[in-house]
Amino acid sequence: GMKMVLGQDKYGSAETTLSAVRRYKAVAGVNAGGFADDRGKRYPLSTTVINGEYLSGFQPTYKDLFFVGLNDQMELIGGKYADKSQLDKEKPKFGASFVPVLLKNGITQTIPDKWKSSPLRAPRTAIA
């Protein structure tokens, strides 16, 4: 089974992926989504779905931001969504918003310069 969790299981909290893996006694963990920092707290960037519920509402995707997750049948879903009804049709179970797009229709995408250097970024993770 797979599960998506927040840092320390609290909106606005953060922890390392390894810490969450150990806390849940998981076999593996993948850091998901982008984050915005605000007054010492860390919040998921844009649309985030956990257990079929929108964490802080729906936000349309734009520019190089996109949503990826799994539906209620545990099938990969994702892309750009102009309105909530588009994503609702896919019945997301969990998912997060990411930047930049790394692979589109099986074709490797060029990483925009802004995501290569400022701010410095860790290596990107692709959904396996």
N, C-alpha and C. Protein backbone atom coordinates (compact mmCIF):
# COMPACT_ATOMS: atom_id res chain seq x y z
N GLY A 1 0.83 -1.19 0.00
CA GLY A 1 0.00 0.00 0.00
C GLY A 1 0.86 1.24 0.00
N MET A 2 0.25 2.31 -0.40
CA MET A 2 0.93 3.60 -0.41
C MET A 2 0.11 4.60 0.38
N LYS A 3 0.81 5.56 0.95
CA LYS A 3 0.16 6.57 1.76
C LYS A 3 0.90 7.89 1.58
N MET A 4 0.16 8.98 1.53
CA MET A 4 0.77 10.31 1.47
C MET A 4 0.51 10.99 2.80
N VAL A 5 1.56 11.56 3.39
CA VAL A 5 1.42 12.20 4.69
C VAL A 5 2.07 13.58 4.66
N LEU A 6 1.68 14.41 5.60
CA LEU A 6 2.30 15.71 5.80
C LEU A 6 3.47 15.57 6.75
N GLY A 7 4.39 16.51 6.71
CA GLY A 7 5.47 16.53 7.68
C GLY A 7 4.90 16.54 9.08
N GLN A 8 5.32 15.60 9.90
CA GLN A 8 4.84 15.44 11.28
C GLN A 8 3.32 15.34 11.35
N ASP A 9 2.68 14.98 10.22
CA ASP A 9 1.22 14.82 10.14
C ASP A 9 0.45 16.10 10.47
N LYS A 10 1.08 17.27 10.27
CA LYS A 10 0.42 18.54 10.58
C LYS A 10 0.62 19.53 9.45
N TYR A 11 -0.44 20.19 9.06
CA TYR A 11 -0.38 21.24 8.04
C TYR A 11 0.51 22.36 8.56
N GLY A 12 1.53 22.71 7.80
CA GLY A 12 2.47 23.76 8.19
C GLY A 12 3.74 23.23 8.82
N SER A 13 3.78 21.93 9.10
CA SER A 13 4.99 21.33 9.69
C SER A 13 5.87 20.74 8.60
N ALA A 14 7.07 20.39 8.98
CA ALA A 14 8.01 19.78 8.04
C ALA A 14 8.84 18.73 8.76
N GLU A 15 9.35 17.80 7.98
CA GLU A 15 10.31 16.82 8.47
C GLU A 15 10.99 16.21 7.26
N THR A 16 12.08 15.55 7.48
CA THR A 16 12.76 14.91 6.37
C THR A 16 11.97 13.68 5.93
N THR A 17 12.17 13.30 4.70
CA THR A 17 11.52 12.09 4.18
C THR A 17 11.93 10.88 5.01
N LEU A 18 13.21 10.79 5.35
CA LEU A 18 13.70 9.67 6.16
C LEU A 18 13.00 9.61 7.51
N SER A 19 12.76 10.76 8.13
CA SER A 19 12.07 10.78 9.41
C SER A 19 10.65 10.24 9.28
N ALA A 20 9.94 10.65 8.23
CA ALA A 20 8.58 10.15 8.01
C ALA A 20 8.58 8.65 7.73
N VAL A 21 9.55 8.18 6.95
CA VAL A 21 9.67 6.74 6.66
C VAL A 21 9.85 5.97 7.96
N ARG A 22 10.73 6.45 8.80
CA ARG A 22 10.98 5.76 10.08
C ARG A 22 9.75 5.81 10.98
N ARG A 23 9.08 6.94 11.03
CA ARG A 23 7.90 7.10 11.88
C ARG A 23 6.79 6.13 11.48
N TYR A 24 6.62 5.93 10.18
CA TYR A 24 5.60 5.02 9.68
C TYR A 24 6.09 3.59 9.47
N LYS A 25 7.39 3.35 9.77
CA LYS A 25 8.00 2.04 9.56
C LYS A 25 7.76 1.57 8.12
N ALA A 26 7.93 2.49 7.19
CA ALA A 26 7.73 2.23 5.76
C ALA A 26 8.97 1.59 5.15
N VAL A 27 8.77 0.93 4.04
CA VAL A 27 9.87 0.32 3.30
C VAL A 27 10.63 1.40 2.53
N ALA A 28 9.91 2.40 2.01
CA ALA A 28 10.53 3.46 1.22
C ALA A 28 9.69 4.72 1.32
N GLY A 29 10.26 5.83 0.94
CA GLY A 29 9.55 7.10 0.93
C GLY A 29 10.05 7.97 -0.19
N VAL A 30 9.15 8.81 -0.71
CA VAL A 30 9.50 9.76 -1.76
C VAL A 30 8.99 11.13 -1.34
N ASN A 31 9.85 12.12 -1.39
CA ASN A 31 9.44 13.48 -1.10
C ASN A 31 8.51 13.95 -2.22
N ALA A 32 7.35 14.43 -1.87
CA ALA A 32 6.36 14.81 -2.88
C ALA A 32 6.07 16.30 -2.83
N GLY A 33 5.90 16.88 -3.99
CA GLY A 33 5.41 18.24 -4.10
C GLY A 33 6.40 19.32 -3.73
N GLY A 34 6.02 20.53 -4.08
CA GLY A 34 6.79 21.70 -3.73
C GLY A 34 6.24 22.31 -2.46
N PHE A 35 7.01 23.20 -1.85
CA PHE A 35 6.62 23.81 -0.60
C PHE A 35 6.85 25.31 -0.64
N ALA A 36 6.05 26.03 0.13
CA ALA A 36 6.24 27.46 0.33
C ALA A 36 6.50 27.69 1.81
N ASP A 37 7.49 28.48 2.13
CA ASP A 37 7.81 28.78 3.52
C ASP A 37 7.16 30.09 3.92
N ASP A 38 6.59 30.12 5.14
CA ASP A 38 5.95 31.33 5.64
C ASP A 38 6.07 31.37 7.15
N ARG A 39 6.83 32.34 7.66
CA ARG A 39 6.99 32.56 9.10
C ARG A 39 7.35 31.30 9.87
N GLY A 40 8.34 30.59 9.37
CA GLY A 40 8.83 29.40 10.06
C GLY A 40 8.01 28.14 9.83
N LYS A 41 7.00 28.24 8.99
CA LYS A 41 6.18 27.06 8.68
C LYS A 41 6.37 26.71 7.22
N ARG A 42 6.04 25.47 6.87
CA ARG A 42 6.21 25.00 5.49
C ARG A 42 4.87 24.42 5.02
N TYR A 43 4.38 24.97 3.91
CA TYR A 43 3.08 24.58 3.38
C TYR A 43 3.21 23.97 1.99
N PRO A 44 2.42 22.92 1.69
CA PRO A 44 2.45 22.35 0.35
C PRO A 44 2.06 23.40 -0.69
N LEU A 45 2.75 23.37 -1.80
CA LEU A 45 2.52 24.31 -2.89
C LEU A 45 1.28 23.90 -3.68
N SER A 46 0.33 24.79 -3.81
CA SER A 46 -0.84 24.64 -4.66
C SER A 46 -1.69 23.44 -4.27
N THR A 47 -2.37 22.83 -5.25
CA THR A 47 -3.33 21.76 -4.98
C THR A 47 -2.64 20.52 -4.40
N THR A 48 -3.14 20.08 -3.26
CA THR A 48 -2.65 18.86 -2.59
C THR A 48 -3.87 18.07 -2.13
N VAL A 49 -3.87 16.78 -2.41
CA VAL A 49 -4.99 15.91 -2.03
C VAL A 49 -4.44 14.79 -1.15
N ILE A 50 -5.06 14.60 0.00
CA ILE A 50 -4.70 13.53 0.93
C ILE A 50 -5.99 12.81 1.31
N ASN A 51 -5.99 11.49 1.15
CA ASN A 51 -7.17 10.67 1.47
C ASN A 51 -8.43 11.18 0.76
N GLY A 52 -8.29 11.61 -0.48
CA GLY A 52 -9.42 12.05 -1.28
C GLY A 52 -9.94 13.43 -0.96
N GLU A 53 -9.28 14.15 -0.05
CA GLU A 53 -9.71 15.49 0.36
C GLU A 53 -8.68 16.54 -0.06
N TYR A 54 -9.17 17.68 -0.54
CA TYR A 54 -8.28 18.79 -0.88
C TYR A 54 -7.78 19.41 0.42
N LEU A 55 -6.47 19.49 0.57
CA LEU A 55 -5.88 19.99 1.81
C LEU A 55 -6.22 21.44 2.08
N SER A 56 -6.03 22.30 1.10
CA SER A 56 -6.33 23.72 1.30
C SER A 56 -7.08 24.29 0.10
N GLY A 57 -7.88 23.46 -0.52
CA GLY A 57 -8.65 23.90 -1.68
C GLY A 57 -7.94 23.59 -2.98
N PHE A 58 -8.62 23.92 -4.06
CA PHE A 58 -8.09 23.70 -5.41
C PHE A 58 -7.54 25.00 -5.95
N GLN A 59 -6.40 24.93 -6.62
CA GLN A 59 -5.83 26.07 -7.33
C GLN A 59 -5.53 25.64 -8.75
N PRO A 60 -5.99 26.39 -9.76
CA PRO A 60 -5.68 26.02 -11.14
C PRO A 60 -4.17 25.97 -11.36
N THR A 61 -3.74 25.03 -12.20
CA THR A 61 -2.31 24.95 -12.51
C THR A 61 -1.96 26.03 -13.52
N TYR A 62 -0.71 26.42 -13.53
CA TYR A 62 -0.27 27.49 -14.42
C TYR A 62 1.21 27.33 -14.73
N LYS A 63 1.62 27.97 -15.80
CA LYS A 63 3.01 27.94 -16.27
C LYS A 63 3.59 26.53 -16.18
N ASP A 64 4.66 26.33 -15.40
CA ASP A 64 5.29 25.01 -15.34
C ASP A 64 4.88 24.20 -14.10
N LEU A 65 3.82 24.64 -13.41
CA LEU A 65 3.29 23.91 -12.26
C LEU A 65 2.27 22.88 -12.75
N PHE A 66 2.27 21.70 -12.15
CA PHE A 66 1.31 20.66 -12.52
C PHE A 66 1.00 19.79 -11.32
N PHE A 67 -0.04 18.99 -11.42
CA PHE A 67 -0.49 18.09 -10.35
C PHE A 67 -0.25 16.65 -10.78
N VAL A 68 0.18 15.81 -9.86
CA VAL A 68 0.32 14.38 -10.13
C VAL A 68 -0.07 13.60 -8.88
N GLY A 69 -0.71 12.47 -9.09
CA GLY A 69 -1.12 11.66 -7.95
C GLY A 69 -1.68 10.32 -8.40
N LEU A 70 -2.41 9.68 -7.51
CA LEU A 70 -3.06 8.41 -7.80
C LEU A 70 -4.55 8.57 -7.53
N ASN A 71 -5.35 7.88 -8.36
CA ASN A 71 -6.80 7.96 -8.18
C ASN A 71 -7.28 6.88 -7.21
N ASP A 72 -8.60 6.76 -7.08
CA ASP A 72 -9.16 5.80 -6.13
C ASP A 72 -8.93 4.35 -6.54
N GLN A 73 -8.45 4.12 -7.77
CA GLN A 73 -8.08 2.78 -8.24
C GLN A 73 -6.56 2.58 -8.21
N MET A 74 -5.85 3.56 -7.61
CA MET A 74 -4.39 3.56 -7.51
C MET A 74 -3.72 3.61 -8.88
N GLU A 75 -4.35 4.34 -9.82
CA GLU A 75 -3.78 4.57 -11.14
C GLU A 75 -3.18 5.97 -11.18
N LEU A 76 -2.09 6.12 -11.89
CA LEU A 76 -1.42 7.41 -12.01
C LEU A 76 -2.31 8.39 -12.77
N ILE A 77 -2.48 9.59 -12.20
CA ILE A 77 -3.21 10.68 -12.85
C ILE A 77 -2.35 11.92 -12.77
N GLY A 78 -2.65 12.89 -13.60
CA GLY A 78 -1.92 14.14 -13.48
C GLY A 78 -1.98 14.98 -14.71
N GLY A 79 -1.46 16.18 -14.55
CA GLY A 79 -1.43 17.14 -15.64
C GLY A 79 -1.77 18.52 -15.13
N LYS A 80 -2.27 19.33 -16.05
CA LYS A 80 -2.67 20.68 -15.72
C LYS A 80 -4.19 20.73 -15.69
N TYR A 81 -4.74 21.40 -14.69
CA TYR A 81 -6.18 21.46 -14.48
C TYR A 81 -6.62 22.91 -14.33
N ALA A 82 -7.55 23.33 -15.18
CA ALA A 82 -8.04 24.71 -15.14
C ALA A 82 -9.08 24.91 -14.04
N ASP A 83 -9.84 23.85 -13.74
CA ASP A 83 -10.84 23.96 -12.67
C ASP A 83 -10.96 22.64 -11.92
N LYS A 84 -11.53 22.75 -10.72
CA LYS A 84 -11.62 21.61 -9.80
C LYS A 84 -12.40 20.44 -10.40
N SER A 85 -13.43 20.73 -11.19
CA SER A 85 -14.25 19.65 -11.76
C SER A 85 -13.43 18.74 -12.67
N GLN A 86 -12.42 19.29 -13.35
CA GLN A 86 -11.55 18.47 -14.20
C GLN A 86 -10.81 17.43 -13.37
N LEU A 87 -10.24 17.88 -12.26
CA LEU A 87 -9.50 16.95 -11.39
C LEU A 87 -10.46 16.02 -10.66
N ASP A 88 -11.61 16.52 -10.21
CA ASP A 88 -12.59 15.68 -9.53
C ASP A 88 -12.99 14.48 -10.38
N LYS A 89 -13.10 14.66 -11.70
CA LYS A 89 -13.48 13.57 -12.61
C LYS A 89 -12.49 12.41 -12.54
N GLU A 90 -11.24 12.70 -12.17
CA GLU A 90 -10.21 11.67 -12.09
C GLU A 90 -10.18 10.99 -10.72
N LYS A 91 -11.01 11.43 -9.79
CA LYS A 91 -11.16 10.84 -8.46
C LYS A 91 -9.82 10.67 -7.74
N PRO A 92 -9.12 11.80 -7.49
CA PRO A 92 -7.81 11.68 -6.83
C PRO A 92 -7.93 11.14 -5.41
N LYS A 93 -7.08 10.18 -5.09
CA LYS A 93 -6.97 9.67 -3.72
C LYS A 93 -5.92 10.48 -2.97
N PHE A 94 -4.79 10.69 -3.64
CA PHE A 94 -3.77 11.59 -3.10
C PHE A 94 -2.91 12.11 -4.24
N GLY A 95 -2.29 13.24 -3.99
CA GLY A 95 -1.42 13.83 -5.00
C GLY A 95 -0.95 15.20 -4.56
N ALA A 96 0.02 15.71 -5.30
CA ALA A 96 0.64 16.99 -4.96
C ALA A 96 0.99 17.76 -6.23
N SER A 97 1.26 19.04 -6.05
CA SER A 97 1.66 19.89 -7.17
C SER A 97 3.17 19.98 -7.22
N PHE A 98 3.70 20.00 -8.42
CA PHE A 98 5.14 19.97 -8.64
C PHE A 98 5.56 21.00 -9.67
N VAL A 99 6.79 21.36 -9.68
CA VAL A 99 7.47 22.10 -10.74
C VAL A 99 8.88 21.55 -10.82
N PRO A 100 9.48 21.49 -11.93
CA PRO A 100 8.93 21.59 -13.28
C PRO A 100 8.48 20.23 -13.80
N VAL A 101 7.83 20.23 -14.96
CA VAL A 101 7.45 18.98 -15.63
C VAL A 101 8.74 18.33 -16.14
N LEU A 102 8.95 17.06 -15.81
CA LEU A 102 10.16 16.35 -16.23
C LEU A 102 9.94 15.46 -17.45
N LEU A 103 8.71 14.93 -17.57
CA LEU A 103 8.40 13.99 -18.63
C LEU A 103 6.98 14.26 -19.10
N LYS A 104 6.76 14.41 -20.40
CA LYS A 104 5.44 14.68 -20.94
C LYS A 104 5.20 13.76 -22.12
N ASN A 105 4.15 12.92 -22.01
CA ASN A 105 3.84 11.96 -23.06
C ASN A 105 5.05 11.11 -23.44
N GLY A 106 5.83 10.73 -22.44
CA GLY A 106 7.00 9.88 -22.66
C GLY A 106 8.23 10.60 -23.17
N ILE A 107 8.15 11.92 -23.29
CA ILE A 107 9.27 12.70 -23.83
C ILE A 107 9.89 13.55 -22.71
N THR A 108 11.20 13.41 -22.52
CA THR A 108 11.92 14.19 -21.52
C THR A 108 11.80 15.67 -21.85
N GLN A 109 11.48 16.46 -20.83
CA GLN A 109 11.33 17.91 -21.00
C GLN A 109 12.59 18.63 -20.50
N THR A 110 12.90 19.73 -21.13
CA THR A 110 14.03 20.55 -20.71
C THR A 110 13.65 21.25 -19.40
N ILE A 111 14.54 21.21 -18.43
CA ILE A 111 14.30 21.89 -17.16
C ILE A 111 14.57 23.38 -17.37
N PRO A 112 13.56 24.23 -17.10
CA PRO A 112 13.77 25.68 -17.26
C PRO A 112 14.94 26.16 -16.41
N ASP A 113 15.68 27.12 -16.92
CA ASP A 113 16.87 27.63 -16.22
C ASP A 113 16.56 28.04 -14.79
N LYS A 114 15.39 28.66 -14.54
CA LYS A 114 15.10 29.13 -13.18
C LYS A 114 15.05 27.97 -12.17
N TRP A 115 14.74 26.75 -12.61
CA TRP A 115 14.68 25.61 -11.70
C TRP A 115 16.02 24.91 -11.60
N LYS A 116 16.99 25.33 -12.41
CA LYS A 116 18.33 24.75 -12.33
C LYS A 116 19.20 25.47 -11.32
N SER A 117 18.91 26.76 -11.08
CA SER A 117 19.88 27.53 -10.32
C SER A 117 19.32 28.40 -9.19
N SER A 118 18.10 28.86 -9.25
CA SER A 118 17.65 29.82 -8.26
C SER A 118 16.22 29.53 -7.84
N PRO A 119 15.95 29.18 -6.61
CA PRO A 119 16.97 28.83 -5.63
C PRO A 119 17.59 27.48 -5.96
N LEU A 120 18.71 27.19 -5.32
CA LEU A 120 19.36 25.91 -5.59
C LEU A 120 18.39 24.78 -5.28
N ARG A 121 18.32 23.82 -6.14
CA ARG A 121 17.36 22.72 -6.00
C ARG A 121 18.09 21.39 -5.85
N ALA A 122 17.43 20.49 -5.15
CA ALA A 122 17.92 19.13 -5.05
C ALA A 122 17.53 18.39 -6.31
N PRO A 123 18.11 17.24 -6.55
CA PRO A 123 17.73 16.46 -7.72
C PRO A 123 16.23 16.20 -7.73
N ARG A 124 15.62 16.20 -8.89
CA ARG A 124 14.18 16.00 -9.02
C ARG A 124 13.85 14.52 -8.90
N THR A 125 12.66 14.23 -8.42
CA THR A 125 12.17 12.86 -8.30
C THR A 125 11.07 12.64 -9.31
N ALA A 126 11.14 11.54 -10.01
CA ALA A 126 10.08 11.17 -10.96
C ALA A 126 9.21 10.11 -10.30
N ILE A 127 7.91 10.16 -10.57
CA ILE A 127 7.02 9.14 -10.06
C ILE A 127 7.38 7.83 -10.75
N ALA A 128 7.65 6.81 -9.96
CA ALA A 128 8.11 5.53 -10.53
C ALA A 128 6.95 4.75 -11.14
